[in-house]
GROMACS .gro file of C-alpha atoms in nm:
model
  261
    1MET     CA    1 -15.794   9.803 -12.952
    2VAL     CA    2 -15.974   9.761 -12.661
    3GLU     CA    3 -16.223   9.514 -12.496
    4GLU     CA    4 -16.559   9.558 -12.545
    5LYS     CA    5 -16.787   9.447 -12.259
    6PRO     CA    6 -16.562   9.654 -11.982
    7TYR     CA    7 -16.499   9.988 -12.207
    8GLN     CA    8 -16.915   9.950 -12.274
    9GLN     CA    9 -17.006   9.886 -11.884
   10HIS     CA   10 -16.790  10.176 -11.816
   11VAL     CA   11 -16.875  10.423 -12.136
   12SER     CA   12 -17.284  10.391 -11.938
   13SER     CA   13 -17.168  10.441 -11.576
   14ALA     CA   14 -16.944  10.747 -11.637
   15GLU     CA   15 -17.160  11.101 -11.689
   16ASP     CA   16 -17.150  11.264 -11.942
   17ILE     CA   17 -16.871  11.604 -11.863
   18VAL     CA   18 -17.057  11.879 -11.963
   19GLU     CA   19 -16.820  12.266 -11.980
   20LYS     CA   20 -16.708  12.460 -12.171
   21SER     CA   21 -16.310  12.530 -12.262
   22THR     CA   22 -16.182  12.763 -12.015
   23CYS     CA   23 -15.896  12.836 -12.243
   24GLN     CA   24 -15.905  12.924 -12.619
   25ASN     CA   25 -16.262  12.757 -12.802
   26HIS     CA   26 -16.120  12.447 -12.790
   27ARG     CA   27 -16.376  12.218 -12.996
   28ALA     CA   28 -16.253  11.871 -12.832
   29VAL     CA   29 -16.425  11.994 -12.510
   30ASN     CA   30 -16.685  12.267 -12.644
   31LYS     CA   31 -16.849  11.995 -12.874
   32ALA     CA   32 -16.718  11.718 -12.702
   33ASN     CA   33 -17.105  11.635 -12.618
   34THR     CA   34 -17.228  11.686 -13.011
   35ALA     CA   35 -17.460  11.376 -13.100
   36ARG     CA   36 -17.515  11.251 -13.435
   37LEU     CA   37 -17.754  11.030 -13.526
   38ASN     CA   38 -17.772  10.689 -13.714
   39LEU     CA   39 -17.354  10.610 -13.577
   40ARG     CA   40 -17.263  10.337 -13.407
   41ALA     CA   41 -16.927  10.551 -13.349
   42THR     CA   42 -16.807  10.884 -13.446
   43GLY     CA   43 -16.398  10.817 -13.436
   44ILE     CA   44 -16.193  10.662 -13.268
   45GLY     CA   45 -15.923  10.735 -12.948
   46ALA     CA   46 -15.557  10.566 -12.893
   47THR     CA   47 -15.238  10.675 -12.689
   48ALA     CA   48 -14.882  10.640 -12.799
   49CYS     CA   49 -14.596  10.583 -12.662
   50VAL     CA   50 -14.442  10.959 -12.743
   51ARG     CA   51 -14.122  10.795 -12.779
   52HIS     CA   52 -14.115  10.587 -12.969
   53GLY     CA   53 -14.435  10.573 -13.201
   54CYS     CA   54 -14.575  10.306 -13.112
   55PHE     CA   55 -14.932  10.243 -12.952
   56VAL     CA   56 -15.015  10.165 -12.737
   57PRO     CA   57 -15.212   9.757 -12.735
   58HIS     CA   58 -15.542   9.839 -12.607
   59SER     CA   59 -15.562  10.099 -12.533
   60VAL     CA   60 -15.749  10.223 -12.795
   61VAL     CA   61 -16.141  10.338 -12.796
   62ASP     CA   62 -16.472  10.462 -12.995
   63PHE     CA   63 -16.607  10.755 -12.949
   64TYR     CA   64 -16.960  10.755 -12.947
   65LYS     CA   65 -17.055  11.177 -12.930
   66GLY     CA   66 -16.788  11.377 -12.965
   67GLU     CA   67 -16.444  11.325 -12.765
   68GLN     CA   68 -16.616  11.259 -12.487
   69GLN     CA   69 -16.362  11.281 -12.155
   70LYS     CA   70 -16.465  10.951 -12.026
   71ASN     CA   71 -16.376  10.774 -12.333
   72ILE     CA   72 -16.036  10.952 -12.315
   73ASP     CA   73 -16.036  10.851 -11.923
   74TYR     CA   74 -15.969  10.460 -12.032
   75SER     CA   75 -15.809  10.472 -12.328
   76ILE     CA   76 -15.507  10.680 -12.089
   77CYS     CA   77 -15.571  10.433 -11.850
   78GLU     CA   78 -15.544  10.116 -12.062
   79ALA     CA   79 -15.284  10.214 -12.177
   80LEU     CA   80 -15.026  10.378 -11.838
   81ALA     CA   81 -15.128   9.991 -11.685
   82TYR     CA   82 -14.939   9.827 -11.999
   83HIS     CA   83 -14.640   9.703 -11.861
   84SER     CA   84 -14.556  10.045 -11.627
   85ALA     CA   85 -14.430   9.856 -11.337
   86GLY     CA   86 -14.159  10.017 -11.149
   87LEU     CA   87 -14.323  10.380 -11.362
   88GLU     CA   88 -14.332  10.644 -11.114
   89ARG     CA   89 -14.337  10.897 -11.277
   90ALA     CA   90 -14.594  10.980 -11.659
   91LEU     CA   91 -14.572  11.222 -11.903
   92VAL     CA   92 -14.925  11.238 -12.029
   93VAL     CA   93 -14.974  11.444 -12.336
   94TYR     CA   94 -15.314  11.646 -12.500
   95ASP     CA   95 -15.431  11.813 -12.716
   96VAL     CA   96 -15.609  11.972 -12.449
   97ALA     CA   97 -15.402  11.875 -12.136
   98CYS     CA   98 -15.515  12.229 -11.954
   99GLN     CA   99 -15.931  12.107 -11.956
  100TRP     CA  100 -15.857  11.721 -11.883
  101SER     CA  101 -15.609  11.703 -11.646
  102VAL     CA  102 -15.832  11.928 -11.386
  103ASN     CA  103 -16.067  11.590 -11.360
  104PHE     CA  104 -15.855  11.319 -11.447
  105LEU     CA  105 -15.786  11.240 -11.104
  106ARG     CA  106 -16.153  11.274 -10.947
  107GLN     CA  107 -16.286  11.046 -11.231
  108VAL     CA  108 -16.016  10.825 -11.167
  109GLU     CA  109 -16.144  10.779 -10.831
  110SER     CA  110 -16.508  10.798 -10.851
  111TYR     CA  111 -16.536  10.456 -11.165
  112ASP     CA  112 -16.364  10.124 -11.051
  113SER     CA  113 -16.362  10.037 -11.425
  114LEU     CA  114 -16.018  10.404 -11.403
  115SER     CA  115 -15.724  10.351 -11.197
  116LEU     CA  116 -15.341  10.427 -11.211
  117PRO     CA  117 -15.067  10.257 -11.142
  118SER     CA  118 -14.935  10.290 -10.753
  119GLY     CA  119 -14.787  10.612 -10.666
  120MET     CA  120 -14.717  10.713 -11.062
  121ASP     CA  121 -14.774  11.057 -11.102
  122ILE     CA  122 -14.895  11.226 -11.325
  123VAL     CA  123 -14.742  11.491 -11.593
  124PRO     CA  124 -14.946  11.673 -11.757
  125ALA     CA  125 -14.834  11.850 -12.087
  126VAL     CA  126 -14.927  11.997 -12.449
  127GLY     CA  127 -14.774  11.940 -12.754
  128LYS     CA  128 -14.540  12.146 -12.960
  129PHE     CA  129 -14.770  12.205 -13.224
  130HIS     CA  130 -15.136  12.294 -13.061
  131LEU     CA  131 -14.985  12.488 -12.751
  132SER     CA  132 -14.978  12.778 -12.974
  133ALA     CA  133 -15.335  12.748 -12.953
  134HIS     CA  134 -15.402  12.786 -12.660
  135LYS     CA  135 -15.371  13.101 -12.428
  136PRO     CA  136 -15.054  13.218 -12.288
  137ALA     CA  137 -15.068  13.176 -11.909
  138CYS     CA  138 -15.094  12.805 -12.076
  139TYR     CA  139 -14.739  12.799 -12.192
  140PRO     CA  140 -14.525  12.769 -11.915
  141ARG     CA  141 -14.779  12.521 -11.748
  142PHE     CA  142 -14.800  12.275 -12.040
  143SER     CA  143 -14.540  12.330 -12.210
  144LEU     CA  144 -14.270  12.005 -12.253
  145MET     CA  145 -14.004  12.252 -12.204
  146PHE     CA  146 -13.988  12.311 -11.896
  147ILE     CA  147 -14.054  11.945 -11.767
  148PRO     CA  148 -13.749  11.742 -11.667
  149GLY     CA  149 -13.644  11.401 -11.874
  150ALA     CA  150 -13.923  11.486 -12.158
  151GLY     CA  151 -13.650  11.513 -12.415
  152HIS     CA  152 -13.706  11.733 -12.705
  153VAL     CA  153 -14.041  11.536 -12.850
  154ASP     CA  154 -14.293  11.773 -13.060
  155GLY     CA  155 -14.535  11.531 -12.832
  156GLU     CA  156 -14.754  11.555 -13.114
  157ILE     CA  157 -14.680  11.085 -13.238
  158LEU     CA  158 -15.057  11.102 -13.336
  159GLU     CA  159 -15.058  11.337 -13.569
  160THR     CA  160 -14.843  11.133 -13.747
  161LEU     CA  161 -14.952  10.855 -13.674
  162TRP     CA  162 -15.339  10.880 -13.806
  163ALA     CA  163 -15.230  11.034 -14.146
  164PRO     CA  164 -15.215  10.635 -14.307
  165PHE     CA  165 -15.559  10.532 -14.134
  166ASN     CA  166 -15.662  10.863 -14.384
  167LYS     CA  167 -15.647  10.652 -14.620
  168ILE     CA  168 -15.869  10.332 -14.462
  169SER     CA  169 -16.182  10.512 -14.256
  170PRO     CA  170 -16.373  10.526 -14.544
  171SER     CA  171 -16.425  10.185 -14.609
  172ALA     CA  172 -16.375  10.171 -14.246
  173ARG     CA  173 -16.695  10.363 -14.189
  174ALA     CA  174 -16.956  10.098 -14.374
  175MET     CA  175 -16.771   9.751 -14.185
  176SER     CA  176 -16.955   9.554 -13.944
  177LEU     CA  177 -16.826   9.655 -13.588
  178ALA     CA  178 -16.613   9.341 -13.533
  179HIS     CA  179 -16.467   9.317 -13.903
  180ARG     CA  180 -16.373   9.707 -13.790
  181GLN     CA  181 -16.193   9.645 -13.468
  182GLU     CA  182 -15.946   9.356 -13.735
  183VAL     CA  183 -15.843   9.593 -14.007
  184TYR     CA  184 -15.771   9.912 -13.751
  185ASP     CA  185 -15.602   9.618 -13.525
  186ASP     CA  186 -15.386   9.502 -13.880
  187HIS     CA  187 -15.340   9.822 -13.955
  188MET     CA  188 -15.181   9.903 -13.589
  189ARG     CA  189 -14.952   9.675 -13.548
  190ASP     CA  190 -14.844   9.692 -13.881
  191SER     CA  191 -14.710  10.059 -13.775
  192ASN     CA  192 -14.555   9.932 -13.427
  193TRP     CA  193 -14.381   9.643 -13.649
  194LYS     CA  194 -14.233   9.925 -13.886
  195ASN     CA  195 -14.157  10.189 -13.588
  196LEU     CA  196 -13.986   9.903 -13.397
  197ILE     CA  197 -13.772   9.786 -13.699
  198GLY     CA  198 -13.655  10.141 -13.726
  199MET     CA  199 -13.586  10.261 -13.373
  200VAL     CA  200 -13.259  10.119 -13.401
  201LYS     CA  201 -13.147  10.364 -13.684
  202SER     CA  202 -13.380  10.648 -13.564
  203LEU     CA  203 -13.268  10.579 -13.189
  204CYS     CA  204 -12.866  10.646 -13.290
  205ARG     CA  205 -12.979  10.904 -13.548
  206LYS     CA  206 -13.089  11.108 -13.279
  207TYR     CA  207 -12.830  11.034 -13.059
  208ARG     CA  208 -12.591  11.232 -13.340
  209ASN     CA  209 -12.776  11.481 -13.270
  210ALA     CA  210 -12.791  11.550 -12.929
  211CYS     CA  211 -12.372  11.456 -12.925
  212THR     CA  212 -12.469  11.808 -13.175
  213GLY     CA  213 -12.661  11.975 -12.994
  214LEU     CA  214 -12.460  11.973 -12.612
  215GLU     CA  215 -12.154  12.012 -12.843
  216LEU     CA  216 -12.268  12.447 -13.031
  217THR     CA  217 -12.484  12.477 -12.625
  218GLU     CA  218 -12.254  12.375 -12.400
  219GLY     CA  219 -12.060  12.661 -12.428
  220PRO     CA  220 -12.259  12.985 -12.526
  221PHE     CA  221 -12.447  12.893 -12.216
  222ASN     CA  222 -12.166  12.829 -11.949
  223GLN     CA  223 -12.010  13.204 -12.140
  224LEU     CA  224 -12.394  13.316 -12.016
  225THR     CA  225 -12.366  13.181 -11.673
  226THR     CA  226 -12.033  13.391 -11.617
  227SER     CA  227 -12.137  13.699 -11.723
  228LEU     CA  228 -12.415  13.702 -11.485
  229HIS     CA  229 -12.383  13.756 -11.131
  230GLU     CA  230 -12.386  13.490 -10.929
  231THR     CA  231 -12.672  13.610 -10.720
  232LYS     CA  232 -12.877  13.628 -10.995
  233VAL     CA  233 -12.810  13.278 -11.112
  234MET     CA  234 -12.901  13.096 -10.732
  235GLU     CA  235 -13.237  13.293 -10.777
  236TRP     CA  236 -13.283  13.176 -11.095
  237THR     CA  237 -13.139  12.792 -10.945
  238GLN     CA  238 -13.381  12.814 -10.678
  239GLN     CA  239 -13.692  12.876 -10.905
  240ALA     CA  240 -13.663  12.633 -11.185
  241LEU     CA  241 -13.562  12.376 -10.907
  242ARG     CA  242 -13.884  12.475 -10.694
  243ALA     CA  243 -14.074  12.487 -11.112
  244GLU     CA  244 -13.964  12.117 -11.145
  245TYR     CA  245 -14.097  12.039 -10.798
  246GLU     CA  246 -14.408  12.192 -10.724
  247ARG     CA  247 -14.543  12.265 -11.094
  248GLY     CA  248 -14.834  12.438 -11.194
  249GLU     CA  249 -14.860  12.859 -11.071
  250ALA     CA  250 -14.448  12.758 -10.964
  251LEU     CA  251 -14.428  12.738 -11.381
  252ASP     CA  252 -14.532  13.083 -11.419
  253VAL     CA  253 -14.182  13.201 -11.345
  254TYR     CA  254 -14.070  13.014 -11.721
  255ALA     CA  255 -14.383  13.340 -11.836
  256MET     CA  256 -14.296  13.620 -12.059
  257ARG     CA  257 -14.289  13.939 -11.847
  258LEU     CA  258 -14.308  14.310 -12.040
  259ASP     CA  259 -14.234  14.589 -11.828
  260LYS     CA  260 -14.426  14.883 -11.899
  261SER     CA  261 -14.182  15.178 -11.946
   0.00000   0.00000   0.00000
């Protein structure tokens, strides 16, 4: 978990952003400032590697109300600062990235407790399971399918990592703050160790699946390309490159369009 004193200083100094979701009725946004009495912490938030499934050290934070932006901002900034030298882009997958990304960079500029590595570009996305609960406009702009380099990840790694914690959370509720932190840290280290020793086998399996998928799709893709008019293919290629470079509204070229008859 994060170091307690700097985190408490950030939480006390950062403003509570009160806003309604402009997407669907996301509870993480609409109930972010819901207070619960007589609780030292109402939950925890974490950042994990979407590729390898490991908790990022020193990025697990306590919630004191709901899932407030200032809590998530601190967790993500701590994670992006961990062994990130040389990385020019960071893919941040979050259930409500369409709402979180609106204020994130402004928050980083406003508080000394938040910082990003110099020159790092943040690419927000929504996990494939949660994306189905968003507005149709969010699909092209925040889908992992349209982010080069994202690969075929589902972006829901934390859902699988939280599952074992359901067994220990009832016991952790009554622990002292220090004891609770030690228990969570021990279980997260154990989870990271298990992922580490199984990583070679997992990556080899994924590589074989990727090679098989390439063999199955490359032929039909080339046949489809040759069957289309060359001008149309060039137009689509330019649109895809523009969407990759500019993102935002440029990604709307991937939105589903229905022509009315």
